[in-house]
Short mmCIF file of C-alpha atoms and ligand atoms in Angstrom, two decimals:
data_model
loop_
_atom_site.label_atom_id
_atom_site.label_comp_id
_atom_site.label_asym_id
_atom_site.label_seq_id
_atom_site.Cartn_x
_atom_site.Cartn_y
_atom_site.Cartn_z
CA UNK A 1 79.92 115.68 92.36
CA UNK A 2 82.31 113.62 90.26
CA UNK A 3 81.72 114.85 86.16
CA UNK A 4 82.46 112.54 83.83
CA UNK A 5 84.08 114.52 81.21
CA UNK A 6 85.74 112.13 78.92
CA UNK A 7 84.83 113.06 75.06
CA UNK A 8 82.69 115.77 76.21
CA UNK A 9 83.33 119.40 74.99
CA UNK A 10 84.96 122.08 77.60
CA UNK A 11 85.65 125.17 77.21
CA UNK A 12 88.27 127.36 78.35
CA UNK A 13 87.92 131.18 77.52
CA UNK A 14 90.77 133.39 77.79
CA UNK A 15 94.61 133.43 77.98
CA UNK A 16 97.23 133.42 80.59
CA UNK A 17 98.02 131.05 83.43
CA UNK A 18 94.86 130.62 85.21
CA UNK A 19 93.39 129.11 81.54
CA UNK A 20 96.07 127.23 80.78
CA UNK A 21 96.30 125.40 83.87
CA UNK A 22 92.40 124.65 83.53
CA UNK A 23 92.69 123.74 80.31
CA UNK A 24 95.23 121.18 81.23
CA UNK A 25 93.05 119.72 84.22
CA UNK A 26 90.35 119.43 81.99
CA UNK A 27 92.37 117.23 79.14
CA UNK A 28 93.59 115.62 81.56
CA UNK A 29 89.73 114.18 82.56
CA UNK A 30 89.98 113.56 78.94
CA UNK A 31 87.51 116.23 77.64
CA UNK A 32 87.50 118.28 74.56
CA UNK A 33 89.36 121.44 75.16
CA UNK A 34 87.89 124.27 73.04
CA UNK A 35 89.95 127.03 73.76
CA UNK A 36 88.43 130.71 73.22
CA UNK A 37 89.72 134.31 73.22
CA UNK A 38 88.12 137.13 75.17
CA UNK A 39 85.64 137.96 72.67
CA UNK A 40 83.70 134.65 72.77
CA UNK A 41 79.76 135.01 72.36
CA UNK A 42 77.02 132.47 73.99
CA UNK A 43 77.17 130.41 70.52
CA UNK A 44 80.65 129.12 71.21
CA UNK A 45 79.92 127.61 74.56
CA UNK A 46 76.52 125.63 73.28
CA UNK A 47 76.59 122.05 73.98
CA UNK A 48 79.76 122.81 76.36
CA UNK A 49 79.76 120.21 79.73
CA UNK A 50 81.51 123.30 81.53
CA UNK A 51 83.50 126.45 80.82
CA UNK A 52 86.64 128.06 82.51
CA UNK A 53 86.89 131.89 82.47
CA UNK A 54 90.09 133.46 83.04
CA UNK A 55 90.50 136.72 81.18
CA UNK A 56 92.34 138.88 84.32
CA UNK A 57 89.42 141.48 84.15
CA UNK A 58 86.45 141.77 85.99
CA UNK A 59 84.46 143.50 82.92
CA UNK A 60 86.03 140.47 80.67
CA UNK A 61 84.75 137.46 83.08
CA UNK A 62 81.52 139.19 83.93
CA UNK A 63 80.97 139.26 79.76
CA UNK A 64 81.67 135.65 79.48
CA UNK A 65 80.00 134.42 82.44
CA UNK A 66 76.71 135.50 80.98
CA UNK A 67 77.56 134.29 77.60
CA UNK A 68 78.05 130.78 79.12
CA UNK A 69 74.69 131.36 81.25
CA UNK A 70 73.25 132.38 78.14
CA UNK A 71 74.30 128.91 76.54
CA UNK A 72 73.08 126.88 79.68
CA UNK A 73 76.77 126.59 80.63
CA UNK A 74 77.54 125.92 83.94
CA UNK A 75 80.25 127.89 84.73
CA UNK A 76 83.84 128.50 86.92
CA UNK A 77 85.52 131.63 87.19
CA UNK A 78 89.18 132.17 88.34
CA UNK A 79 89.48 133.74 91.56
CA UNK A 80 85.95 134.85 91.57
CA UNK A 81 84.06 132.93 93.66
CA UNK A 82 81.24 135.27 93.40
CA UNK A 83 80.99 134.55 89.28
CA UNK A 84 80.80 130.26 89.68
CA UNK A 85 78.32 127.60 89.41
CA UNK A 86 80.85 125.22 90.63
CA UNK A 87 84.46 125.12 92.05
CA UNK A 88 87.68 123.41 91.34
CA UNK A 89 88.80 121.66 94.23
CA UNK A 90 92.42 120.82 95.27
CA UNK A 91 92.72 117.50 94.52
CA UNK A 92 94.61 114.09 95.90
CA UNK A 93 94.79 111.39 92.60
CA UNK A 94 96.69 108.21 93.43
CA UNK A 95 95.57 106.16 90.26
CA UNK A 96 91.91 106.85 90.14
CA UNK A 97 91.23 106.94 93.65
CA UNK A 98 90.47 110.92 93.78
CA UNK A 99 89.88 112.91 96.91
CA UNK A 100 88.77 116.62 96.69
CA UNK A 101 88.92 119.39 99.05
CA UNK A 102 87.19 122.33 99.32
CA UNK A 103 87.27 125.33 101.47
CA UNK A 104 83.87 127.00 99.48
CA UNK A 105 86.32 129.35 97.85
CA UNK A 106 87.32 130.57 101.48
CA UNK A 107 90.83 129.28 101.59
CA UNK A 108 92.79 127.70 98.74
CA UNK A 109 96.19 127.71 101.02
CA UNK A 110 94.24 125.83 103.84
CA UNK A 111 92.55 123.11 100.51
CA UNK A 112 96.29 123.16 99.76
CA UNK A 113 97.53 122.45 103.32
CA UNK A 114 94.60 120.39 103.86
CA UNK A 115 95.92 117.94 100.79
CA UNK A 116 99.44 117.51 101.75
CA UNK A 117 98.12 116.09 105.08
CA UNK A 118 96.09 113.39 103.02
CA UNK A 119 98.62 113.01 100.66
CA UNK A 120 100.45 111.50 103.24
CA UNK A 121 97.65 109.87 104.99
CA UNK A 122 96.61 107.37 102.24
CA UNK A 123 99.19 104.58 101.45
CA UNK A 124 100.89 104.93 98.35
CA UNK A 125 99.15 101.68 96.28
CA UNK A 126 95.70 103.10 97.20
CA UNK A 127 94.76 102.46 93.20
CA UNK A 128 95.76 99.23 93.15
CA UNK A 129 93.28 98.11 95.69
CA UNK A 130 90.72 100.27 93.80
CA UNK A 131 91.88 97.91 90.93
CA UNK A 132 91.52 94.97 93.14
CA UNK A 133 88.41 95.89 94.00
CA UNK A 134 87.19 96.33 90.20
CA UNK A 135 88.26 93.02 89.62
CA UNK A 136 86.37 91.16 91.71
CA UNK A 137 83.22 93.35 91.75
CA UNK A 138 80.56 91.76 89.26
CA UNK A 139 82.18 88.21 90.79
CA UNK A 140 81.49 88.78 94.27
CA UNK A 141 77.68 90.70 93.44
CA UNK A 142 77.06 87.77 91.65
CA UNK A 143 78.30 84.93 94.19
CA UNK A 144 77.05 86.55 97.83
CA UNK A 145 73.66 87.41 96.92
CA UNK A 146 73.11 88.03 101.13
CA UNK A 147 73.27 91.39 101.46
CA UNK A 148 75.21 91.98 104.95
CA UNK A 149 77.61 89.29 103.80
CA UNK A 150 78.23 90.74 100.53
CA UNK A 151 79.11 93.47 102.54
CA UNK A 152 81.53 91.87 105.16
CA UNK A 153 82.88 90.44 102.03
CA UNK A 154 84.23 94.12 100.48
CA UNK A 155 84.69 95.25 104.20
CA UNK A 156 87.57 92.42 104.38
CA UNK A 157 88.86 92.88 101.11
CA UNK A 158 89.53 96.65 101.16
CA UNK A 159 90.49 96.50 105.36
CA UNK A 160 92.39 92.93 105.29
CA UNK A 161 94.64 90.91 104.20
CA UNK A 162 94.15 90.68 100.58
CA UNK A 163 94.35 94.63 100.78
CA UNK A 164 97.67 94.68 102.79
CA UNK A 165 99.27 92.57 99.90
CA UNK A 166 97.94 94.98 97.11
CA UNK A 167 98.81 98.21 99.66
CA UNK A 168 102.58 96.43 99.91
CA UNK A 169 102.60 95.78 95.91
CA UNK A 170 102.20 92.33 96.00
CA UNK A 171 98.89 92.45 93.80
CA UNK A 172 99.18 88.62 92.56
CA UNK A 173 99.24 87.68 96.13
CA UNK A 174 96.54 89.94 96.88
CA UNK A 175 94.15 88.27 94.00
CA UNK A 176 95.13 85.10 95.26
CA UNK A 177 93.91 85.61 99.11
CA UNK A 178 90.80 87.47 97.79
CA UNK A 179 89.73 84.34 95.36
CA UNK A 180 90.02 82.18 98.85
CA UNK A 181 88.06 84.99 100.81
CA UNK A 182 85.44 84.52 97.72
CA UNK A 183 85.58 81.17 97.98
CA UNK A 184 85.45 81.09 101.43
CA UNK A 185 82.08 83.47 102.02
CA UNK A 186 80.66 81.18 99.62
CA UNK A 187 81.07 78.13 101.39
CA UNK A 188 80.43 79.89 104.55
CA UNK A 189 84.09 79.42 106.04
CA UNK A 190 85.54 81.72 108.15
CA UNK A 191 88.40 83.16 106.65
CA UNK A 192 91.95 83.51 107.62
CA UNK A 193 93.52 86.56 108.91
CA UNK A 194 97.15 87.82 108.25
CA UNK A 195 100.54 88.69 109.55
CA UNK A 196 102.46 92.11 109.24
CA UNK A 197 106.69 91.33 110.38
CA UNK A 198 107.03 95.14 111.37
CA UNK A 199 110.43 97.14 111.79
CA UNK A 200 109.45 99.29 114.54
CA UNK A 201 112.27 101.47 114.32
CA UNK A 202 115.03 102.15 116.89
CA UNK A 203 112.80 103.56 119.63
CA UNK A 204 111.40 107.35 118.91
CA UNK A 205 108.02 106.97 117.32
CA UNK A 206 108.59 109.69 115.28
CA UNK A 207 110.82 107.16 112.98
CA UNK A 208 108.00 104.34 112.15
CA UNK A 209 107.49 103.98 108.86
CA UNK A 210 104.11 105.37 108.11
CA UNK A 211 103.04 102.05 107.18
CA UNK A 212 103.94 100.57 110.12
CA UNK A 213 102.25 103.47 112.00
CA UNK A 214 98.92 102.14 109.75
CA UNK A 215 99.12 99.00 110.95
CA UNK A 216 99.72 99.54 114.19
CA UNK A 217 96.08 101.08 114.36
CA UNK A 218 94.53 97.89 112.60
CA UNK A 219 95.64 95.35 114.03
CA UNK A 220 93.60 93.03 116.53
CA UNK A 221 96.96 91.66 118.14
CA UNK A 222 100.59 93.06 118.38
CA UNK A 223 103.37 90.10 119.30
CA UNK A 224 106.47 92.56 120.56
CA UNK A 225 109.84 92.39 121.64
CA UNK A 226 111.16 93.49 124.82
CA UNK A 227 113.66 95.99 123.46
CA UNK A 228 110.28 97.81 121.80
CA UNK A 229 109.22 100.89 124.01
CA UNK A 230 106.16 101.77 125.45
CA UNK A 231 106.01 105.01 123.13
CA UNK A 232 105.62 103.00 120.51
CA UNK A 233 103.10 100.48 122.09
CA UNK A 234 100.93 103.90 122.79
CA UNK A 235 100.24 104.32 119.31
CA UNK A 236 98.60 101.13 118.99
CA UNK A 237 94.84 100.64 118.54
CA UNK A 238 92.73 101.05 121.79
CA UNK A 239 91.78 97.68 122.05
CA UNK A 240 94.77 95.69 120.18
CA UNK A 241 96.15 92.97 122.76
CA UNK A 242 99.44 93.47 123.09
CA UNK A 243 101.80 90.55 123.94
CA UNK A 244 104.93 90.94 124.81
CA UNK A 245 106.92 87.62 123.99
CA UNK A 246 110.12 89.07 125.28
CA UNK A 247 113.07 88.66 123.50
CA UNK A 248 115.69 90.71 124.87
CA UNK A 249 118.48 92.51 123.45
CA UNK A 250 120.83 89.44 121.95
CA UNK A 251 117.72 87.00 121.41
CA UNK A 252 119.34 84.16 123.07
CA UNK A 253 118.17 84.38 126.89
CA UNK A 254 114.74 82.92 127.61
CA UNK A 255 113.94 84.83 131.07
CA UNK A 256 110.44 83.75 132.57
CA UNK A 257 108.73 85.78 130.44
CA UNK A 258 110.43 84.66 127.18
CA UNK A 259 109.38 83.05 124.26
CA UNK A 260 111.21 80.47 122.86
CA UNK A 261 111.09 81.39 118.54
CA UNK A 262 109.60 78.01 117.57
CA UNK A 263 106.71 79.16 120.17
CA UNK A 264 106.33 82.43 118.49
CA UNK A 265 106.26 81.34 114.92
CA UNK A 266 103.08 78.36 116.51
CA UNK A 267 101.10 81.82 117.81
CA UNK A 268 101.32 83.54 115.08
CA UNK A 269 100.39 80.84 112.80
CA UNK A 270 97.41 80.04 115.76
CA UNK A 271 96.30 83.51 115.59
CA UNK A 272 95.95 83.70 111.73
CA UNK A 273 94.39 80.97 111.65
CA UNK A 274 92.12 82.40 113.93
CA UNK A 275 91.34 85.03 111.40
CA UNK A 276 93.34 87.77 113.33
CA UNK A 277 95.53 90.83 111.97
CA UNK A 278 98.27 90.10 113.45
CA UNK A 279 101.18 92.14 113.67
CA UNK A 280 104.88 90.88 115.02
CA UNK A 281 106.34 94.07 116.16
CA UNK A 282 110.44 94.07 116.27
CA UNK A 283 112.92 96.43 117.26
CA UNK A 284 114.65 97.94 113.90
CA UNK A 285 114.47 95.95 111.01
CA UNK A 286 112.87 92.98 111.01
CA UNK A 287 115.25 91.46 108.46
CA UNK A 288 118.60 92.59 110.70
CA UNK A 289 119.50 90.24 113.23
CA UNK A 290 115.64 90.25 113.82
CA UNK A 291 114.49 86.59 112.77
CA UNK A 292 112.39 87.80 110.48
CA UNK A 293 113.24 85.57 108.20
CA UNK A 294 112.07 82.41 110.03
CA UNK A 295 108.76 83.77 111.07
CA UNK A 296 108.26 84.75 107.31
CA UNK A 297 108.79 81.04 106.46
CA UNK A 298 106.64 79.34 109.53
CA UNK A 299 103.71 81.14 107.97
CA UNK A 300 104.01 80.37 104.45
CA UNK A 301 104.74 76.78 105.51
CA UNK A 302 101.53 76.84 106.44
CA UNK A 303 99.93 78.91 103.26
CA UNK A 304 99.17 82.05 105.39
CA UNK A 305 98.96 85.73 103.96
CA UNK A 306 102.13 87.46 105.21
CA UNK A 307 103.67 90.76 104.81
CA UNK A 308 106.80 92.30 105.76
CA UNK A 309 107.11 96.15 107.14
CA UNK A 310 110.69 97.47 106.75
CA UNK A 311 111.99 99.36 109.69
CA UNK A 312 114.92 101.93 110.50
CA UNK A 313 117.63 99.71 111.69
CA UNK A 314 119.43 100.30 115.12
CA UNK A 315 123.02 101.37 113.06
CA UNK A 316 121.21 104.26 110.60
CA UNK A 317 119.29 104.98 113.75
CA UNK A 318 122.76 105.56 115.61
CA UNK A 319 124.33 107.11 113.39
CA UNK A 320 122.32 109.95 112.78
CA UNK A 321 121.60 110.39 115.71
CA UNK A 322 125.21 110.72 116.89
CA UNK A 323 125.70 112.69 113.53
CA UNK A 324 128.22 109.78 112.38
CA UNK A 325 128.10 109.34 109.10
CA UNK A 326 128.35 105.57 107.90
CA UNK A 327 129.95 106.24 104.70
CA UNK A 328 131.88 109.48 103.81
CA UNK A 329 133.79 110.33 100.75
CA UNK A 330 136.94 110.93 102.83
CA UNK A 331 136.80 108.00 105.23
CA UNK A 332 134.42 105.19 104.12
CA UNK A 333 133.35 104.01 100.99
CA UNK A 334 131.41 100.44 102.48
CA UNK A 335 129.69 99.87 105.73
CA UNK A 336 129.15 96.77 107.20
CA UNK A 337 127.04 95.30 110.02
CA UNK A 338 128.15 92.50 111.95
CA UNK A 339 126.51 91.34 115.42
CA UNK A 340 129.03 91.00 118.01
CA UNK A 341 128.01 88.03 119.53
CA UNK A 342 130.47 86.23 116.69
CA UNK A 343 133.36 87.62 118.48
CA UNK A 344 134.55 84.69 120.50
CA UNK A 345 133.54 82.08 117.73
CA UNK A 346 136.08 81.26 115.43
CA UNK A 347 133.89 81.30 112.60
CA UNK A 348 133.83 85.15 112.85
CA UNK A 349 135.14 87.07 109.54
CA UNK A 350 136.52 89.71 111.85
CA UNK A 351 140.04 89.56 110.47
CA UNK A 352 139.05 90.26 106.64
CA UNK A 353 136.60 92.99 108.11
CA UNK A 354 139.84 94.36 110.29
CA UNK A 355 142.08 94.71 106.96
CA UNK A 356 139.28 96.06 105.17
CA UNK A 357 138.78 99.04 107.84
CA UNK A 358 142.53 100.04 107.40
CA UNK A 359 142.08 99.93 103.84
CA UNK A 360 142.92 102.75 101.05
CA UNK A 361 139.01 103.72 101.19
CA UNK A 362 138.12 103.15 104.50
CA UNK A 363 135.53 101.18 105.33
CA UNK A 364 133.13 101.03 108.72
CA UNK A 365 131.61 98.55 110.73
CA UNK A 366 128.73 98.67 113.22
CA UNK A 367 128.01 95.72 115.60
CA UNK A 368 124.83 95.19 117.39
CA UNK A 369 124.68 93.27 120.79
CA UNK A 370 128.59 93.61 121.13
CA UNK A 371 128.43 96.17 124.66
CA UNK A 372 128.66 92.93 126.34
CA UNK A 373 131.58 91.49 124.42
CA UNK A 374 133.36 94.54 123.75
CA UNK A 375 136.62 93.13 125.05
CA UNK A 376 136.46 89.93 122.95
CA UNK A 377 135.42 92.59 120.08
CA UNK A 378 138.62 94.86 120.52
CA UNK A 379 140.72 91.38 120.69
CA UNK A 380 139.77 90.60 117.61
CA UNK A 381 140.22 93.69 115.66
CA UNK A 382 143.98 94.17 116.77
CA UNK A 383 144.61 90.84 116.69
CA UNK A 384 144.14 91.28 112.89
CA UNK A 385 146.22 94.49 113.11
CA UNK A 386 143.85 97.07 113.57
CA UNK A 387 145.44 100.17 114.44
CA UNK A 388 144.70 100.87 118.45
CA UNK A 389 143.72 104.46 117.55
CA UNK A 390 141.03 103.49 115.22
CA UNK A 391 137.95 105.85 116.48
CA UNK A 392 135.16 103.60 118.08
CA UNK A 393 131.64 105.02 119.33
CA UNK A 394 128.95 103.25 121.52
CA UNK A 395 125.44 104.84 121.03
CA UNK A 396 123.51 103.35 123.83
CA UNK A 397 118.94 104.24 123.65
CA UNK A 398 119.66 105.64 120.42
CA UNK A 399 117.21 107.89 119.03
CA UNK A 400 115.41 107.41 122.43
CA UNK A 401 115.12 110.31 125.42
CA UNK A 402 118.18 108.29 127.24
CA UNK A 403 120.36 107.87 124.47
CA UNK A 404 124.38 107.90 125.84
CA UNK A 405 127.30 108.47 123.15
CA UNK A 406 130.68 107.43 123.90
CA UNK A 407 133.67 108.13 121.72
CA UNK A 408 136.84 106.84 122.14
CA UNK A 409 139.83 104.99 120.65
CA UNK A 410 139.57 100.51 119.90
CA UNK A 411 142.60 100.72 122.50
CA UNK A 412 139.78 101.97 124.92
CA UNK A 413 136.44 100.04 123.69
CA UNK A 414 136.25 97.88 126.85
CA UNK A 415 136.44 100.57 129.20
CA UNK A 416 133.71 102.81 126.98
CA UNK A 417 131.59 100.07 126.96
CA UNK A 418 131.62 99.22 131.04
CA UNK A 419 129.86 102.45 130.72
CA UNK A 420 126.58 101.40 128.68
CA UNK A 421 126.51 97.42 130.27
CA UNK A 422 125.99 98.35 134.14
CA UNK A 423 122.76 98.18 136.02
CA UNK A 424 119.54 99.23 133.66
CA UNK A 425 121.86 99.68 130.39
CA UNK A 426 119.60 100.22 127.31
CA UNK A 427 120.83 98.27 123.89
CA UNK A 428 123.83 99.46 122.66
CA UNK A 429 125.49 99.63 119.19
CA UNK A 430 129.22 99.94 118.41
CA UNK A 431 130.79 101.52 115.72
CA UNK A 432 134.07 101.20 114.23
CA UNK A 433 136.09 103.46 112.14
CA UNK A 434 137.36 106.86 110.99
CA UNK A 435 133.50 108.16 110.77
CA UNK A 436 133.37 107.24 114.59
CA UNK A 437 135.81 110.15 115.35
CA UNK A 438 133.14 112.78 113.44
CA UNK A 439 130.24 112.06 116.06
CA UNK A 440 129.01 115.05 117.43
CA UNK A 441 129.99 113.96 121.00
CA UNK A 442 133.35 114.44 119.83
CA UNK A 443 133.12 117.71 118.15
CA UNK A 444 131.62 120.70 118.55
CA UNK A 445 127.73 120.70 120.15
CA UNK A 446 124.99 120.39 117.72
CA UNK A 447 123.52 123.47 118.77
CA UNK A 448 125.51 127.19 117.71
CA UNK A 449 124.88 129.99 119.75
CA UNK A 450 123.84 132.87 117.99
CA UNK A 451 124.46 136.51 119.26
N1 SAH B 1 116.45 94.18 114.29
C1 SAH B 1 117.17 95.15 115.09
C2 SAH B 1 118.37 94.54 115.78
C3 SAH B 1 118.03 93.51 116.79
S1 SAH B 1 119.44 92.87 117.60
C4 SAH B 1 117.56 96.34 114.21
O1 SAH B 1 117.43 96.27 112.98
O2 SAH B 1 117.99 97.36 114.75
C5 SAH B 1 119.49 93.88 119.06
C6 SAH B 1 120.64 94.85 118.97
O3 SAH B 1 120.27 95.98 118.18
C7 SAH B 1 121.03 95.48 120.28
O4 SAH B 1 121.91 94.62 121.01
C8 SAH B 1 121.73 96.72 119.86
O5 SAH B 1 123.05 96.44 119.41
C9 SAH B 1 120.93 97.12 118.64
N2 SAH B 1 119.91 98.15 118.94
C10 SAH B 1 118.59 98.05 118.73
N3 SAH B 1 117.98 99.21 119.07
C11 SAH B 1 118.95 100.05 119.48
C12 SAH B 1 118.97 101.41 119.93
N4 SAH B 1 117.84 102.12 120.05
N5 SAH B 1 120.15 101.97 120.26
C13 SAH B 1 121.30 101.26 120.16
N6 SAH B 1 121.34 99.98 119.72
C14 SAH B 1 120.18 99.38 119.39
#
């Protein structure tokens, strides 16, 4: 049972912890805390919605309990289970949308246990698609008097795509796409689906975003890149198709199996259309060196709900995983990431991003797909006068069960990177800098022995 107690009279008898806690729960539902000492009789609790007894002693609760009995009180007793018409529950509240837990008084460190799991279960915004809901809900009653499609109508609006925009905080879009669902049952269209751009992390599954790890389970297709590993396929829904339009590492080569972009942005476009939750699954970030950024625009082009899914990007991925830290109050103050596949353009900025490494400062720089073009990369950075010594480190799989670290000095990055380019090399990322030279690989071992 939910009680309304707004306005209503509560009362809390006895001092102490326990009381004051349950006196604050209970202004908090907005009732009338009457506080009482010990002594109360059964004409102080009259007309009470509920009391609270906390006096410590078991001859003090018992006393009160049957005053508030007396009064036709139902009542809760601290830490006697024994002594209560009703317990409190531990309680999730994210804006109105309330879950309780109870154990029956068995277990509060299992409720408590028990809520931190669904604490980080729901997605954060779960009130504003309560709100969402609200807003629409004498509307839609009133418009779909068909019963089964009045409920596909609220089935769609808390499950799809109006309800990813409010879950992602975009709750003007969200109103927007639920008007033209409203619209839509009305005229008896079928509606359009949506499309998640999802950062899917560097490769351990362990480092999806929860969100991501959401969507993964609702979607009805998942459009992948190659470089995105089967443990992280796995935790897709049973029956989700999974299409694999395989870019590779770099983006540019279009093996058989490639897709060329302008052919991915048309499916996904195709497949909302089609009224599919669709998600476009890329390796990291989808916003670094991903092409996010043009699938994002293909589907608004064409007025379709889209979201985007932030991801763990390959060079924080690397990093920590090497135990290199990016920026460091003795050796780098700015990090910067640069693809590598610039390095034998001339429009590459690598000279200004040489000085700025040997700067008063420091400064580091990580470069995706540049295994291949390490020795054009190393060119370029002592042509501009880097020093030869400058620490490099290649993290090749990082984060995944094959990950290879190589450290080394620029003087030696083509050789280091031979290492992570022959036969079935995984992706590689190279970084550059003083912070290179702290990566575990070139220190002690992570693990300590301990006698
Ligand atoms: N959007 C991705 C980058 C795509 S470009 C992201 O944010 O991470 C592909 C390049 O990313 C690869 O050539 C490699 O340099 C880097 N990369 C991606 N995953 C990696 C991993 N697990 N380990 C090392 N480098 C990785």
């Amino acid at each position: 049972m939910f009680f309304d107690l707004a306005g209503r009279k509560v009362v809390v008898a006895g001092d102490g912890l326990a009381a004051d806690r349950r006196a604050e729960t209970a202004r908090s539902a907005g009732a009338n805390v009457v506080r009482l000492a010990a002594t109360a009789t059964a004409a102080d609790f009259r007309g009470a919605a509920a009391a609270f007894i906390a006096t410590g002693t078991l001859e003090g609760d018992t006393a009160l309990q049957r005053a508030a009995k007396a009064a036709g009180v139902p009542v809760n007793v601290a830490d006697r289970p024994a002594l209560c018409d009703f317990i409190l529950p531990a309680i999730v509240d994210r804006d109105g949308v309330v879950v309780a837990i109870s154990t029956g008084g068995a277990s509060p460190t299992l409720a408590s246990i028990l809520r931190g799991r669904i604490e980080a279960a729901l997605p954060e915004r779960i009130g504003a698609l309560a709100k969402l809901a609200k807003t629409f809900r004498a509307q839609a009653n009133a418009l779909i008097p068909d019963p089964a499609r009045r409920r596909g109508f609220w089935r769609r609006l808390v499950e799809g795509p109006a309800a990813r925009l409010a879950l992602a905080g975009d709750e003007a879009g969200a109103r927007r796409v639920a008007l033209g669902e409203l619209d839509a049952v009305r005229r008896r269209l079928s509606p359009v689906g949506i499309a998640h751009i999802v950062g899917a992390g560097p490769g351990d599954p362990d480092l999806l975003t929860l969100r991501a790890a959401q969507l993964l389970q609702e979607a009805d297709a998942i459009l992948h890149d190659e470089l995105v590993p089967a443990a992280i396929l796995g935790r897709a829904r049973r029956d989700a198709e999974l299409v694999s339009v395989g870019k590779r590492a770099g983006g540019k080569e279009r093996g058989s199996a490639g897709w060329a972009q302008a052919e991915i942005e048309a499916e996904l476009v195709r497949r909302v259309l089609a009224g599919q939750t669709v998600v476009r699954l890329k390796a990291g970030d989808p916003f670094i060196f991903g092409r996010g950024g043009e699938e994002v625009d293909a589907l608004r082009a064409a007025g379709l709900p889209v979201s985007v899914v932030p991801g763990i990007t390959a060079a924080l991925a690397c990093a920590a995983s090497a135990g290199i830290p990016l920026t460091h109050r003795r050796f780098a103050s700015a990090v910067t990431f640069v693809t590598g596949h610039g390095a034998e353009g001339r429009e590459a900025a690598w000279p200004a991003l040489a000085a700025q490494v040997g700067e008063k400062g420091g400064h580091t720089i990580a470069i995706y797909m540049g295994a291949t073009e390490a020795s054009a990369v190393r060119d370029r950075l002592l042509d501009a006068g880097m020093d030869p010594a400058t620490p490099v480190a290649i993290v090749e799989n990082g984060t995944r069960p094959d990950e290879r670290v190589s450290v080394g000095q620029l003087s030696d990055l083509a050789r280091l990177a031979a290492i992570h380019t022959r036969g079935e090399a995984g992706p590689s990322l190279i970084i550059v800098g003083e912070v290179a030279g702290l990566a575990a690989a070139a220190g002690q071992p992570l693990l300590a022995e301990v006698s």
